[in-house]
Coordinates of C-alpha atoms and ligand atoms in Angstrom, one line a residue:
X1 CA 0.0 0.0 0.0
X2 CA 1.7 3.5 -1.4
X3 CA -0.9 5.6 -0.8
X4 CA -0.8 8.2 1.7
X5 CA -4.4 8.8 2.5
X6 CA -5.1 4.6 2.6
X7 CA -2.0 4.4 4.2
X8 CA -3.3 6.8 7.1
X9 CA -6.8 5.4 7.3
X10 CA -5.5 1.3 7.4
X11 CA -3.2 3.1 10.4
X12 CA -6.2 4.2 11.9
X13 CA -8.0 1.4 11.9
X14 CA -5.3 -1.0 13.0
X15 CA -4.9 1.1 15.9
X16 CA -8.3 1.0 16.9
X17 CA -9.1 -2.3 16.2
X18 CA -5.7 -4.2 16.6
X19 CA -7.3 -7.2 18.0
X20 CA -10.1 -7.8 15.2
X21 CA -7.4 -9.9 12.8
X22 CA -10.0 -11.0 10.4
X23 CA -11.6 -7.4 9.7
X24 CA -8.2 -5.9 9.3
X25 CA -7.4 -8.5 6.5
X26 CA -10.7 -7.5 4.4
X27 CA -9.9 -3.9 4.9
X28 CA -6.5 -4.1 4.0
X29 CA -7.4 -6.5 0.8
X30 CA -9.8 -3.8 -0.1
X31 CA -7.6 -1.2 0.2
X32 CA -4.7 -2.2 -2.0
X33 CA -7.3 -2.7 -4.7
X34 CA -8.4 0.6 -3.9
X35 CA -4.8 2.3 -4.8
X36 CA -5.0 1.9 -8.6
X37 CA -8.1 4.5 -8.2
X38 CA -7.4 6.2 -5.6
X39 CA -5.4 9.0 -7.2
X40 CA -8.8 10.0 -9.5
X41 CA -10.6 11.0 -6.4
X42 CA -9.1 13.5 -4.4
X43 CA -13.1 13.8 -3.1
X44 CA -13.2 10.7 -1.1
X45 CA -10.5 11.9 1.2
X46 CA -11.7 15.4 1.6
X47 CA -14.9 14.1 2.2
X48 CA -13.3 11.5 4.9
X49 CA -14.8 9.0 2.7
X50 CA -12.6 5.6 4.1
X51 CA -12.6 6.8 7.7
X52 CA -16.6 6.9 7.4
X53 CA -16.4 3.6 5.1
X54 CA -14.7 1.5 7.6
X55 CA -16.8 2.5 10.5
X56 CA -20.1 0.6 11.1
X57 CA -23.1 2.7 11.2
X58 CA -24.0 0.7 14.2
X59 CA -23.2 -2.3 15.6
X60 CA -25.6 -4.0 18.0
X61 CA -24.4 -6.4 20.8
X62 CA -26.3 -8.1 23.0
X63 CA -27.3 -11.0 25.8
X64 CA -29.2 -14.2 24.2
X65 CA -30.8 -16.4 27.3
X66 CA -32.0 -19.2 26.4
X67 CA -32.9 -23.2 28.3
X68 CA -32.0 -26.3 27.2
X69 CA -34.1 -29.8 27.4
X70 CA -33.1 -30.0 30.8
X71 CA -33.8 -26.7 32.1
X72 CA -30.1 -26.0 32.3
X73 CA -29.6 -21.9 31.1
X74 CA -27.4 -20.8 28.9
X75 CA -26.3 -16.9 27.9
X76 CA -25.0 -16.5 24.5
X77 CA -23.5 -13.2 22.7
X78 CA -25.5 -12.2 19.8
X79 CA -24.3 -9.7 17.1
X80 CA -26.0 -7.2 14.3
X81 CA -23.0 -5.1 12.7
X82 CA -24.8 -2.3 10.7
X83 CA -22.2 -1.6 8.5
X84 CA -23.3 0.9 5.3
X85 CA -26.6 2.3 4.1
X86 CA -25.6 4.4 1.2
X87 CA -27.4 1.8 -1.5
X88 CA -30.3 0.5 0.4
X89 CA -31.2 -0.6 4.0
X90 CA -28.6 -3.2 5.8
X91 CA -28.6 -6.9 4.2
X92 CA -26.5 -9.7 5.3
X93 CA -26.7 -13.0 6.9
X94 CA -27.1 -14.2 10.5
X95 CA -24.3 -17.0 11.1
X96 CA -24.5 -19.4 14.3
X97 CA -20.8 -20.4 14.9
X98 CA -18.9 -20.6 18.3
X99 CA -16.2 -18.8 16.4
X100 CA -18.3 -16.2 15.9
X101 CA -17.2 -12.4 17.5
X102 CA -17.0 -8.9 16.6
X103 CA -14.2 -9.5 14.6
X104 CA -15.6 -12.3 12.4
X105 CA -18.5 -10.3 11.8
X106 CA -17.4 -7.1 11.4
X107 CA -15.1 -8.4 8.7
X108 CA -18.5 -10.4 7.2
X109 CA -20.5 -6.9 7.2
X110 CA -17.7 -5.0 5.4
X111 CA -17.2 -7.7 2.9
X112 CA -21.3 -7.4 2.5
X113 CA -21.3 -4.0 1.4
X114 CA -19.2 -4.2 -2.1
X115 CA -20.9 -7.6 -2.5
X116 CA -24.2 -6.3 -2.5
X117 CA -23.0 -3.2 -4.7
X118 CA -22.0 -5.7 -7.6
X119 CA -25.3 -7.6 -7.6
X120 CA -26.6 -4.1 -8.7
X121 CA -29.6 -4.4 -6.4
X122 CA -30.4 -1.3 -3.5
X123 CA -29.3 -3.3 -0.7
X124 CA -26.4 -1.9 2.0
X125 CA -24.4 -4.5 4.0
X126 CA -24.9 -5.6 7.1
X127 CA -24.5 -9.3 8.9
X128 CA -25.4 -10.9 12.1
X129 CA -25.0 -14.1 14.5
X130 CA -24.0 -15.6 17.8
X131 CA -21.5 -17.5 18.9
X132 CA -24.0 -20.1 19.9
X133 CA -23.6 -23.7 18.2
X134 CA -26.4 -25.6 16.4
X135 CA -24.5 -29.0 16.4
X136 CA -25.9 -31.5 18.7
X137 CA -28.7 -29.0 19.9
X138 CA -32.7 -30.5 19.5
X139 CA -34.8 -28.6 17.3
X140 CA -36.8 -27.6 20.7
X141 CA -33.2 -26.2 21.6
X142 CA -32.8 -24.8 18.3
X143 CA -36.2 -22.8 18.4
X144 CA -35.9 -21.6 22.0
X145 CA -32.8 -19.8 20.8
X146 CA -33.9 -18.5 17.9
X147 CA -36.8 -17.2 19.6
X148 CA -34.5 -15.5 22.4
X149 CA -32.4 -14.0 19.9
X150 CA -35.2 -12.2 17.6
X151 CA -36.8 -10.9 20.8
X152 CA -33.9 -8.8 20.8
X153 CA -33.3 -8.4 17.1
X154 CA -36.6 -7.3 16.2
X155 CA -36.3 -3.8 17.2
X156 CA -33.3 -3.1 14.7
X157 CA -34.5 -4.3 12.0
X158 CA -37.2 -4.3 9.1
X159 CA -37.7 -4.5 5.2
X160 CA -37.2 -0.7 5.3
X161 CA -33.8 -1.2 7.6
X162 CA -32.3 -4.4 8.0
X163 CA -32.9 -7.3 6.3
X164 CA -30.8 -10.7 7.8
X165 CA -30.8 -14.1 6.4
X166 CA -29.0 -16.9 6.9
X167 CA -25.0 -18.0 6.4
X168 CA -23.3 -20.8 8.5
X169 CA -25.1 -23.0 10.7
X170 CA -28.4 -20.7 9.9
X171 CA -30.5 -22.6 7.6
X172 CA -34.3 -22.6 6.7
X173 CA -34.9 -24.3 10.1
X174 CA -33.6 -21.4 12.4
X175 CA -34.8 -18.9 9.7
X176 CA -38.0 -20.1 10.1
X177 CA -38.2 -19.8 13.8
X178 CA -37.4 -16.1 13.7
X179 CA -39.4 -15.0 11.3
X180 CA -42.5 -17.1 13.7
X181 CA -40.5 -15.0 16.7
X182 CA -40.4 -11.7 14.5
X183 CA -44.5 -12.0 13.4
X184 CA -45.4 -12.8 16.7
X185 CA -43.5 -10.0 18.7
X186 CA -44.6 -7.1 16.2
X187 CA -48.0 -8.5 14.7
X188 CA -46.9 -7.9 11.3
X189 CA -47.0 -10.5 8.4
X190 CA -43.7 -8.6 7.2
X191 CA -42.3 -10.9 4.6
X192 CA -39.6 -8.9 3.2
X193 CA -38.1 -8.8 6.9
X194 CA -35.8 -11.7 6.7
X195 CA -34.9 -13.7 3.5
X196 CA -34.3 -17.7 3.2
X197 CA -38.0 -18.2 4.2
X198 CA -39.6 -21.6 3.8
X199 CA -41.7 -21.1 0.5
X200 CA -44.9 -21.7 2.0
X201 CA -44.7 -18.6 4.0
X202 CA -43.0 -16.1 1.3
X203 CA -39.6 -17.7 0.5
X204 CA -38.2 -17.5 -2.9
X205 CA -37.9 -20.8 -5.3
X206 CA -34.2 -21.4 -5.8
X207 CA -33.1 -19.3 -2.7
X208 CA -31.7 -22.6 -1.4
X209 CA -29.4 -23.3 -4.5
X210 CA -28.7 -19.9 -5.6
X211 CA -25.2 -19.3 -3.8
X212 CA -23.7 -22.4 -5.6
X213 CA -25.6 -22.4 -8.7
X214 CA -24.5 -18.5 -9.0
X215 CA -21.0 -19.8 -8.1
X216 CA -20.8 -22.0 -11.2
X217 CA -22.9 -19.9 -13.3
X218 CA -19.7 -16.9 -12.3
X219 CA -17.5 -19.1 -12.7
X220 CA -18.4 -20.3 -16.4
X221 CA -18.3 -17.0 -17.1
X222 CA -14.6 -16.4 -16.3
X223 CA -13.8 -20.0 -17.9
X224 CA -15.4 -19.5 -21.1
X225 CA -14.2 -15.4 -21.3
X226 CA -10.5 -15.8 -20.0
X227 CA -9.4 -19.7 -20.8
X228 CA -12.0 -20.3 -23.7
X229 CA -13.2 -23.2 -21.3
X230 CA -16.0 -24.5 -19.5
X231 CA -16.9 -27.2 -16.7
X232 CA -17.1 -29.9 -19.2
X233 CA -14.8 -33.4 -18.3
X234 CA -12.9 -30.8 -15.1
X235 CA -12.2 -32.8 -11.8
X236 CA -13.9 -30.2 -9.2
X237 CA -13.0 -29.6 -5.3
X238 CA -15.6 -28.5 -3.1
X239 CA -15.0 -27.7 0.1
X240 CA -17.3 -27.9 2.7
X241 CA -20.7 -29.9 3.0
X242 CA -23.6 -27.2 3.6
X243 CA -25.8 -25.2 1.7
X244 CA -23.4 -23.2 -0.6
X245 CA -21.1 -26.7 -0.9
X246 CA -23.9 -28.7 -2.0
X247 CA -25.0 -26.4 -4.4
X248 CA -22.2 -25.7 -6.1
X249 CA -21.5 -29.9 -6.2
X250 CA -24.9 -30.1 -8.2
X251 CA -24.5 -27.0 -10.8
X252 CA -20.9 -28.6 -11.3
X253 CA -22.3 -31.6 -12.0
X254 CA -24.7 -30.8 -14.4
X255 CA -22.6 -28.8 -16.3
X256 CA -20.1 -31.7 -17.2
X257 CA -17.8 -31.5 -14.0
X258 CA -16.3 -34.3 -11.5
X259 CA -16.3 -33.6 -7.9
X260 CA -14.5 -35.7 -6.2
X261 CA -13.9 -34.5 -2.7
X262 CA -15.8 -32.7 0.0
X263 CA -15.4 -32.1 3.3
X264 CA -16.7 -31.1 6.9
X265 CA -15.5 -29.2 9.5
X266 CA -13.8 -32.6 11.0
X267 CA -12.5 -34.1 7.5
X268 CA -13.2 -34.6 3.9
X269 CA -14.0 -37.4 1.9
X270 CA -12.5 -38.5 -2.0
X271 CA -14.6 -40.4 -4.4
X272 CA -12.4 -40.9 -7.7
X273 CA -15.8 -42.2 -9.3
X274 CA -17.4 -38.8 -8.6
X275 CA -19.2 -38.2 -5.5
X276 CA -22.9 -38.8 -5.4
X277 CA -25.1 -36.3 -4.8
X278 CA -28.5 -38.2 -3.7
X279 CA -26.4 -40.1 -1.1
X280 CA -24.5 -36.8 0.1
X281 CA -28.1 -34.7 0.4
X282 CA -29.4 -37.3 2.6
X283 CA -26.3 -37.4 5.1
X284 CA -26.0 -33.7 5.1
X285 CA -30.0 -32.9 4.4
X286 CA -31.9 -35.3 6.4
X287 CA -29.9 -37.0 8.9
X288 CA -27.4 -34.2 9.6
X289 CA -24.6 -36.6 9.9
X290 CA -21.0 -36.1 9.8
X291 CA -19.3 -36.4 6.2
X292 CA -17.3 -39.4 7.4
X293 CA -20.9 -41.7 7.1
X294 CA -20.3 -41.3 3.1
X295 CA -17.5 -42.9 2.8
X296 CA -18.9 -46.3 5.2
X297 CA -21.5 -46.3 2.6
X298 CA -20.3 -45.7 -1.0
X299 CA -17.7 -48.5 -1.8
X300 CA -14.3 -47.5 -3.1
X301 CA -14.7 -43.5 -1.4
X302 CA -12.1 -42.9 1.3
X303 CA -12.2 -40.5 4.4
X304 CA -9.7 -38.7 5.9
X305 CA -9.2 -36.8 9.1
X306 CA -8.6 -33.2 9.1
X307 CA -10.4 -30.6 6.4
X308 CA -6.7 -29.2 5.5
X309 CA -5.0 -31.9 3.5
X310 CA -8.5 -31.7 1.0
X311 CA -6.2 -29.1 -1.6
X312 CA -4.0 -31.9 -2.1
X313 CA -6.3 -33.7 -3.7
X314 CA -5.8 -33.5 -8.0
X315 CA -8.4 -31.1 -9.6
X316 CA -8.7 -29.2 -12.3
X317 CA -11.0 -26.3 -10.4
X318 CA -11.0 -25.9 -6.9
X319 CA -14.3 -24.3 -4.7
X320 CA -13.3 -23.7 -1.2
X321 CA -17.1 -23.0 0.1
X322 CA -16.7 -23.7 3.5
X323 CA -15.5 -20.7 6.3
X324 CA -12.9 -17.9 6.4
X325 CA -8.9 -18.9 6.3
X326 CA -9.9 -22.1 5.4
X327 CA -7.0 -22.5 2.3
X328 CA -3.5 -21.7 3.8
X329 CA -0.6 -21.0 1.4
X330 CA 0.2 -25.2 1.5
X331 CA -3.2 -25.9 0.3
X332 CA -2.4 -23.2 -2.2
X333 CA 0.5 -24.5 -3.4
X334 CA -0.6 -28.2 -3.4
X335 CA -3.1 -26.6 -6.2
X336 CA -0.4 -25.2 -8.1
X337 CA 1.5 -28.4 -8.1
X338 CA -1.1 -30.0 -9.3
X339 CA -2.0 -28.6 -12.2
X340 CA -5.3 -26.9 -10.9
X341 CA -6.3 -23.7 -13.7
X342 CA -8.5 -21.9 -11.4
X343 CA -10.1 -21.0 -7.6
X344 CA -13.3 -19.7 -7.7
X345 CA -14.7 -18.9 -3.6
X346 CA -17.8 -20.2 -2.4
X347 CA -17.5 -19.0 1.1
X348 CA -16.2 -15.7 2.5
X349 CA -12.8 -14.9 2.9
X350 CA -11.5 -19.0 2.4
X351 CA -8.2 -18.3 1.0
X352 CA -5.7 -16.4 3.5
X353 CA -3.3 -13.3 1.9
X354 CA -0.7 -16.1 1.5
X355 CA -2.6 -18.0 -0.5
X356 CA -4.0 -15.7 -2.5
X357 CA -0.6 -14.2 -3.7
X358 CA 0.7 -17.9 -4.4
X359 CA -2.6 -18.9 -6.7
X360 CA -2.2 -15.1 -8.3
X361 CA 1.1 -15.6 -9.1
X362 CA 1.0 -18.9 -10.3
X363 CA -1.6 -17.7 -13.1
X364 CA -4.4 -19.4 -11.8
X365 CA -7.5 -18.1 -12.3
X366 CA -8.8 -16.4 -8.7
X367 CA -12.3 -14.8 -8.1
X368 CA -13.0 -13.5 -4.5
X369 CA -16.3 -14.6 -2.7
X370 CA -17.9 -11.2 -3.4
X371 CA -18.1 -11.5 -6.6
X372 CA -18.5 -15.0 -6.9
X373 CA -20.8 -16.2 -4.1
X374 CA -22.9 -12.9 -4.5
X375 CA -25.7 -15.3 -6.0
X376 CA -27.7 -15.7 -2.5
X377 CA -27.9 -12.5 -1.5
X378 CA -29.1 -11.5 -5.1
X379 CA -31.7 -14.2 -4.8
X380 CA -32.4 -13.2 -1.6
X381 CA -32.9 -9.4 -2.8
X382 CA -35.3 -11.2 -5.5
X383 CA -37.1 -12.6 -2.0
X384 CA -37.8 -9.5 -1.1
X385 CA -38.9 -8.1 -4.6
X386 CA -41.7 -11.2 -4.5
X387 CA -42.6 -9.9 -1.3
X388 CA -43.3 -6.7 -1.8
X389 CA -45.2 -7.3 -5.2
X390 CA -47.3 -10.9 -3.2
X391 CA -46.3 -12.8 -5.6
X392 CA -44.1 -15.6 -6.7
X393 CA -41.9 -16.4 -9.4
X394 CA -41.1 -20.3 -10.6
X395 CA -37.7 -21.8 -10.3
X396 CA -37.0 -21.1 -13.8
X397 CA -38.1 -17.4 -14.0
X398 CA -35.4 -16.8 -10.6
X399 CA -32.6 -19.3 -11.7
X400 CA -32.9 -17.3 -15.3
X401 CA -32.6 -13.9 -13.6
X402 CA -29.9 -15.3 -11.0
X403 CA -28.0 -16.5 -14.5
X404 CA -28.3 -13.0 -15.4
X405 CA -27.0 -11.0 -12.5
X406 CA -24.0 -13.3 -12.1
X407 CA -23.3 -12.6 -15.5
X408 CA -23.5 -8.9 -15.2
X409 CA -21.2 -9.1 -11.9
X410 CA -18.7 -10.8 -14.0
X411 CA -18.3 -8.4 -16.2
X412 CA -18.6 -5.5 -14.0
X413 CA -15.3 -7.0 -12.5
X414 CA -13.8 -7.7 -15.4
X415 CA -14.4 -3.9 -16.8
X416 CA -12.7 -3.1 -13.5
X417 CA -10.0 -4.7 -14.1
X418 CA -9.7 -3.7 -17.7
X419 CA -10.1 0.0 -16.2
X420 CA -7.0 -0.3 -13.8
X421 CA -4.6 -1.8 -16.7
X422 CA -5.0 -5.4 -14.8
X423 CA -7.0 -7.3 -17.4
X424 CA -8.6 -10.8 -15.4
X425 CA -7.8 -9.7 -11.8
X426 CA -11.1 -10.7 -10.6
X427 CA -10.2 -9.3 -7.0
X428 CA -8.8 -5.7 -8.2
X429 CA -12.2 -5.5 -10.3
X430 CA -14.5 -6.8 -7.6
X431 CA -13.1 -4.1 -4.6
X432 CA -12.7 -1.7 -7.6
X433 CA -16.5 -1.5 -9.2
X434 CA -18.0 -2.5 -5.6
X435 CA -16.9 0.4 -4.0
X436 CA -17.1 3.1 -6.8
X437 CA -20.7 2.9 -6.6
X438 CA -21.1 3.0 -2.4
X439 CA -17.9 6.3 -2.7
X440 CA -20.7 7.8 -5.2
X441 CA -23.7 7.4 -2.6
X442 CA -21.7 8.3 0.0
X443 CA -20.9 11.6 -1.5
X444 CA -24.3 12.4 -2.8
X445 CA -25.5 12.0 0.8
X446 CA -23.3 14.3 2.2
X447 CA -21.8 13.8 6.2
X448 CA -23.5 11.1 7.9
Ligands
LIG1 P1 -23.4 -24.2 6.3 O1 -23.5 -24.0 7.7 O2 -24.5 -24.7 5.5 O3 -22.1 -25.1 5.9 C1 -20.8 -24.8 6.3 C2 -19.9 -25.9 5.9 O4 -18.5 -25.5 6.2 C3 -20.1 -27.2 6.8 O5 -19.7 -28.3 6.0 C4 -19.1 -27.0 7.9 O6 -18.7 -28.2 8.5 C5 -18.0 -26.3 7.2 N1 -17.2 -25.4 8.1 C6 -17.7 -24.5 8.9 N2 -16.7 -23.9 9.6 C7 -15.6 -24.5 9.3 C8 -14.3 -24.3 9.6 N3 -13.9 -23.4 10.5 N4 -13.3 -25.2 9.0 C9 -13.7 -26.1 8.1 N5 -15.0 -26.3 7.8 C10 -15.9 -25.5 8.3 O7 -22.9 -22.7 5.7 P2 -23.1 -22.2 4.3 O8 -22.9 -23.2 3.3 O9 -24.3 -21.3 4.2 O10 -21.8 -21.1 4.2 C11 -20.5 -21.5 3.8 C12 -19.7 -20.3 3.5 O11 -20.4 -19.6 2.4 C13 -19.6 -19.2 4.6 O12 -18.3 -18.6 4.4 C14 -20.7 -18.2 4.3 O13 -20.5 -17.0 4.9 C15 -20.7 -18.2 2.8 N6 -21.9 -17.7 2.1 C16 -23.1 -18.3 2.3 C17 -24.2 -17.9 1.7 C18 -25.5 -18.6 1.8 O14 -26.4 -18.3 1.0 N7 -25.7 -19.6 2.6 C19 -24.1 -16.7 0.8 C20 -22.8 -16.2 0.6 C21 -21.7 -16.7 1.2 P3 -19.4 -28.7 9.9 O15 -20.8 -29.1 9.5 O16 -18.5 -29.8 10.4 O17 -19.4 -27.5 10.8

């Protein structure tokens, strides 16, 4: 970073928030994209544009009580970082994790913001959670703490405000049982309050697969555009096993890819025949299982302990869609050795600085989850459009517009890139066009 005014601001904010490791990586990422367009806009730092970009609007902590089966209490810390406003209310996810802090989600909320400026729709970023842990809990467990936590939440947001969803270890289940807690507290049937509802009660058809399908469908874009490629005979690594994993497995899939390993948070499993997806869905779907079960059930899979070693696995494409920091520079450079043409993120935030360099420099192709993954909240901003008009689109009519928008973010980031004389850096475009449009609202609304 050469830059005197991003130099001063990353100063500030590592000062002030030395302790929040995984924030200051995304601002710092940010901000060396930010130095090939810096020097055009002497407006953003007389107008204290960074300082007042790096700064939450509000964040919102707060005590979650809650009873188990037993009547034991527990207190969890619950979280609502509302980070920027400029292009619509807050939107972002609400993630269940232990791991989860101020750090973690101040880094998720920041991220949220360009990512929902590329999908083009008026949504501002925001994100939520607690460091509570679904694993193991009953659903009676599940609900009591999902209840707890909206009777809290509930007052910050609204479809006019703040808009959550779900992320990691929040699926339809918990989403369900806040939107009941959210309708009860307030009296409203207020649909376009939370997004990844069940589609009985206003969800939107495809929701579910849109982070993965989107995924591929970005991904085929950069393929076919930069490498004249496609999907088509590719041995494919996905990490993880949730929602965005298993999604992005099945678009894979049916657009002529192999994937042959997955994992959990525990370890991952390889299936040189190509993993199969019914038997997967039902592990990670209906039972809830660990990932290990698949390979005790599909003859000639293996399992191995630890998540890690899955990058040293052979494959033509690799999808880390699991968590943050997930790909060190080893499992970068196990890719590289390999052979692998391309990383494409699922998740937010999986590939560390190291790594990132090493698959950069090693002329892979790279796109950051921003771009990439920006599929579910796009679907979920198409929730919210279906709300507000009562009606519902069919899978098709979404998965068509989903195709569309993930096209159109690709190429914003490519233009980006093609603007700051860095043809096909996915990552320079994706900070680049993200923020030009939030440093343009920001302006045009003046101090606050
Ligand atoms: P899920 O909870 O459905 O699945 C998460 C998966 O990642 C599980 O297989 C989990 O394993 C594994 N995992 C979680 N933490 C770790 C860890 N620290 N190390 C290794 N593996 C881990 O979450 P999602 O699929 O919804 O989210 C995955 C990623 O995608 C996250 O980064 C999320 O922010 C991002 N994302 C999600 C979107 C969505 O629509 N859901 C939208 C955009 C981004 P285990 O079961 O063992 O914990």
């Amino acid at each position: 970073m050469n830059n005197a005014y991003l130099k001063k601001v990353y100063a500030q904010v590592e000062a002030r928030d030395s302790h929040e490791s995984e924030f200051l990586q995304a601002v710092r990422e940010v901000f060396e994209s930010l130095e090939y367009v810096i020097d055009k806009h002497p407006e953003w730092e007389e107008n204290g544009i960074l300082e007042r970009f790096v700064e939450p609007e509000r964040t919102v902590e707060f005590r979650v009580p809650w009873t188990d089966d037993n009547g034991k209490l527990h207190v969890n810390r619950g979280y609502r970082v509302q980070f920027n406003s400029a292009i619509g209310p807050y939107k972002g996810g609400i993630r269940f994790h232990p791991s989860v802090n101020l750090s973690v989600m101040k880094f998720l909320g920041f991220e949220q913001i360009l990512k929902n400026s590329l999908t083009t729709l008026p949504m501002g970023g925001g994100k939520g959670g607690s460091d509570f842990d679904p694993k193991g809990k009953s659903d009676a467990e599940v609900m009591r703490f999902c209840q707890s936590f909206m009777t809290e939440l509930y007052r910050h947001i609204g479809q006019f405000t703040d808009v959550p969803a779900g992320d990691i270890g929040v699926g339809a289940r918990e989403v369900g049982y806040m939107f009941g807690q959210y309708k009860r507290i307030t009296n409203r049937f207020d649909g376009a309050v939370i997004t990844g509802k069940g589609i009985p009660f206003g969800g939107s058809l495809a929701r579910t697969q849109a982070t993965g399908y989107g995924l591929c469908y970005f991904s085929l874009e950069a393929l076919k555009n930069l490498r004249n490629d496609s999907y088509e005979g590719k041995t494919v690594i996905v990490s993880g096993s949730g929602n965005v994993a298993q999604f992005t497995a099945e678009k894979c899939t049916q657009l002529g890819g192999k994937v042959v390993a997955m994992s959990d948070s525990q370890g991952y499993i390889y299936d040189p025949n190509g993993i199969n997806l019914q038997i997967l869905f039902d592990i990670k779907q209906k039972r809830r299982a660990r990932i290990s079960v698949y390979a005790d059930e599909v003859p000639g899979s293996e399992y191995h302990e630890g998540c890690k070693n899955i990058w040293k696995v052979k494959c033509d494409i690799a999808h880390p869609c699991a968590s943050q920091n997930e790909m060190d520079a080893e499992g970068a450079q196990a890719l590289v050795d390999n052979g692998c043409m391309a990383v494409f993120e699922g998740a937010n935030m999986p590939l560390n600085p190291e790594a990132i360099d090493i698959v950069k420099n090693n002329g892979l192709l790279y796109s950051p989850g921003k771009a990439s993954n920006a599929g579910g909240v796009a679907t979920s901003g198409l929730e919210m459009t279906q709300n507000s008009i009562r009606m519902s689109w069919s899978f098709e009519e979404v998965d068509e517009k989903l195709h569309g928008i993930m096209k159109n973010i690709y190429k914003a980031c490519y233009d980006a890139s093609v603007e700051c004389g860095k043809p096909g850096d996915l990552m320079l475009g994706a900070n680049v066009a993200g923020f030009l449009k939030v440093a343009q609202a920001m302006m045009a609304q003046g101090v606050v």
